Amino acid sequence: MRLDIDWTRCDGHGLCATLLAGKVTLDDWGFPVIPRGEIAKADVPHARRAAAACPALALRLKGTGG
Ligand code: SF4
């Protein structure tokens, strides 16, 4: 599974960087730097939680399995 972001929605709240600390970082403007490629299986629940918590509904998990 991969994390996908809709930049037209993201407001740079930074919540995803808090919920996915160490995976998602923030750039100089407070916008998230989303890891490319597959999310490690152990991180999928955290990624799912971050996507659900995004106040702008900008984050999505894409891929097989969910
Ligand atoms: S939580 Fe959502 S709106 Fe906030 S920085 Fe992350 S993707 Fe953007």
Short mmCIF file of C-alpha atoms and ligand atoms in Angstrom, two decimals:
data_model
loop_
_atom_site.label_atom_id
_atom_site.label_comp_id
_atom_site.label_asym_id
_atom_site.label_seq_id
_atom_site.Cartn_x
_atom_site.Cartn_y
_atom_site.Cartn_z
CA MET A 1 0.00 0.00 0.00
CA ARG A 2 1.08 3.53 -0.66
CA LEU A 3 0.17 6.89 0.80
CA ASP A 4 -1.27 9.28 -1.70
CA ILE A 5 -1.87 12.96 -1.10
CA ASP A 6 -4.26 15.33 -2.83
CA TRP A 7 -2.31 18.60 -2.89
CA THR A 8 -5.43 20.53 -3.82
CA ARG A 9 -6.82 19.64 -0.39
CA CYS A 10 -3.79 19.60 1.91
CA ASP A 11 -3.70 22.66 4.15
CA GLY A 12 -0.43 21.82 5.86
CA HIS A 13 -1.97 21.08 9.23
CA GLY A 14 0.91 18.70 9.89
CA LEU A 15 -1.18 16.16 11.75
CA CYS A 16 0.01 13.38 9.45
CA ALA A 17 3.62 14.09 10.41
CA THR A 18 2.65 13.71 14.05
CA LEU A 19 0.75 10.48 13.52
CA LEU A 20 3.41 9.06 11.22
CA ALA A 21 6.45 10.43 12.97
CA GLY A 22 9.61 9.24 11.33
CA LYS A 23 7.83 8.44 8.08
CA VAL A 24 6.21 11.73 7.15
CA THR A 25 8.21 14.88 7.70
CA LEU A 26 7.30 18.50 7.12
CA ASP A 27 9.02 20.77 4.65
CA ASP A 28 10.03 24.36 5.39
CA TRP A 29 6.49 25.54 4.72
CA GLY A 30 4.85 22.96 6.97
CA PHE A 31 3.64 20.72 4.17
CA PRO A 32 4.18 17.00 4.43
CA VAL A 33 6.89 15.08 2.67
CA ILE A 34 5.22 11.75 1.96
CA PRO A 35 7.41 8.67 1.60
CA ARG A 36 7.45 7.19 -1.88
CA GLY A 37 6.87 3.55 -2.43
CA GLU A 38 5.23 0.89 -0.38
CA ILE A 39 4.38 1.45 3.27
CA ALA A 40 5.86 -1.21 5.52
CA LYS A 41 3.19 -3.60 6.75
CA ALA A 42 3.82 -2.59 10.36
CA ASP A 43 3.16 1.06 9.46
CA VAL A 44 -0.10 0.47 7.60
CA PRO A 45 -2.31 0.84 10.70
CA HIS A 46 -0.61 4.14 11.52
CA ALA A 47 -0.94 5.30 7.93
CA ARG A 48 -4.60 4.36 7.96
CA ARG A 49 -5.09 6.33 11.17
CA ALA A 50 -3.29 9.34 9.70
CA ALA A 51 -5.44 9.23 6.58
CA ALA A 52 -8.60 9.02 8.67
CA ALA A 53 -7.47 11.90 10.88
CA CYS A 54 -6.48 14.30 8.11
CA PRO A 55 -8.83 17.26 8.61
CA ALA A 56 -8.71 18.12 4.92
CA LEU A 57 -9.34 14.54 3.71
CA ALA A 58 -6.19 14.88 1.66
CA LEU A 59 -4.51 11.61 2.55
CA ARG A 60 -5.43 8.24 1.11
CA LEU A 61 -4.02 4.78 1.29
CA LYS A 62 -3.85 3.24 -2.13
CA GLY A 63 -3.14 -0.26 -3.15
CA THR A 64 -4.25 -3.79 -2.57
CA GLY A 65 -5.63 -4.94 0.68
CA GLY A 66 -7.51 -1.99 1.69
S1 SF4 B 1 -2.90 16.09 7.98
FE1 SF4 B 1 -3.78 16.32 5.91
S2 SF4 B 1 -3.98 18.51 5.59
FE2 SF4 B 1 -2.58 18.18 7.30
S3 SF4 B 1 -0.53 18.20 6.40
FE3 SF4 B 1 -1.21 16.08 6.50
S4 SF4 B 1 -2.17 15.71 4.49
FE4 SF4 B 1 -2.03 17.91 4.74
#
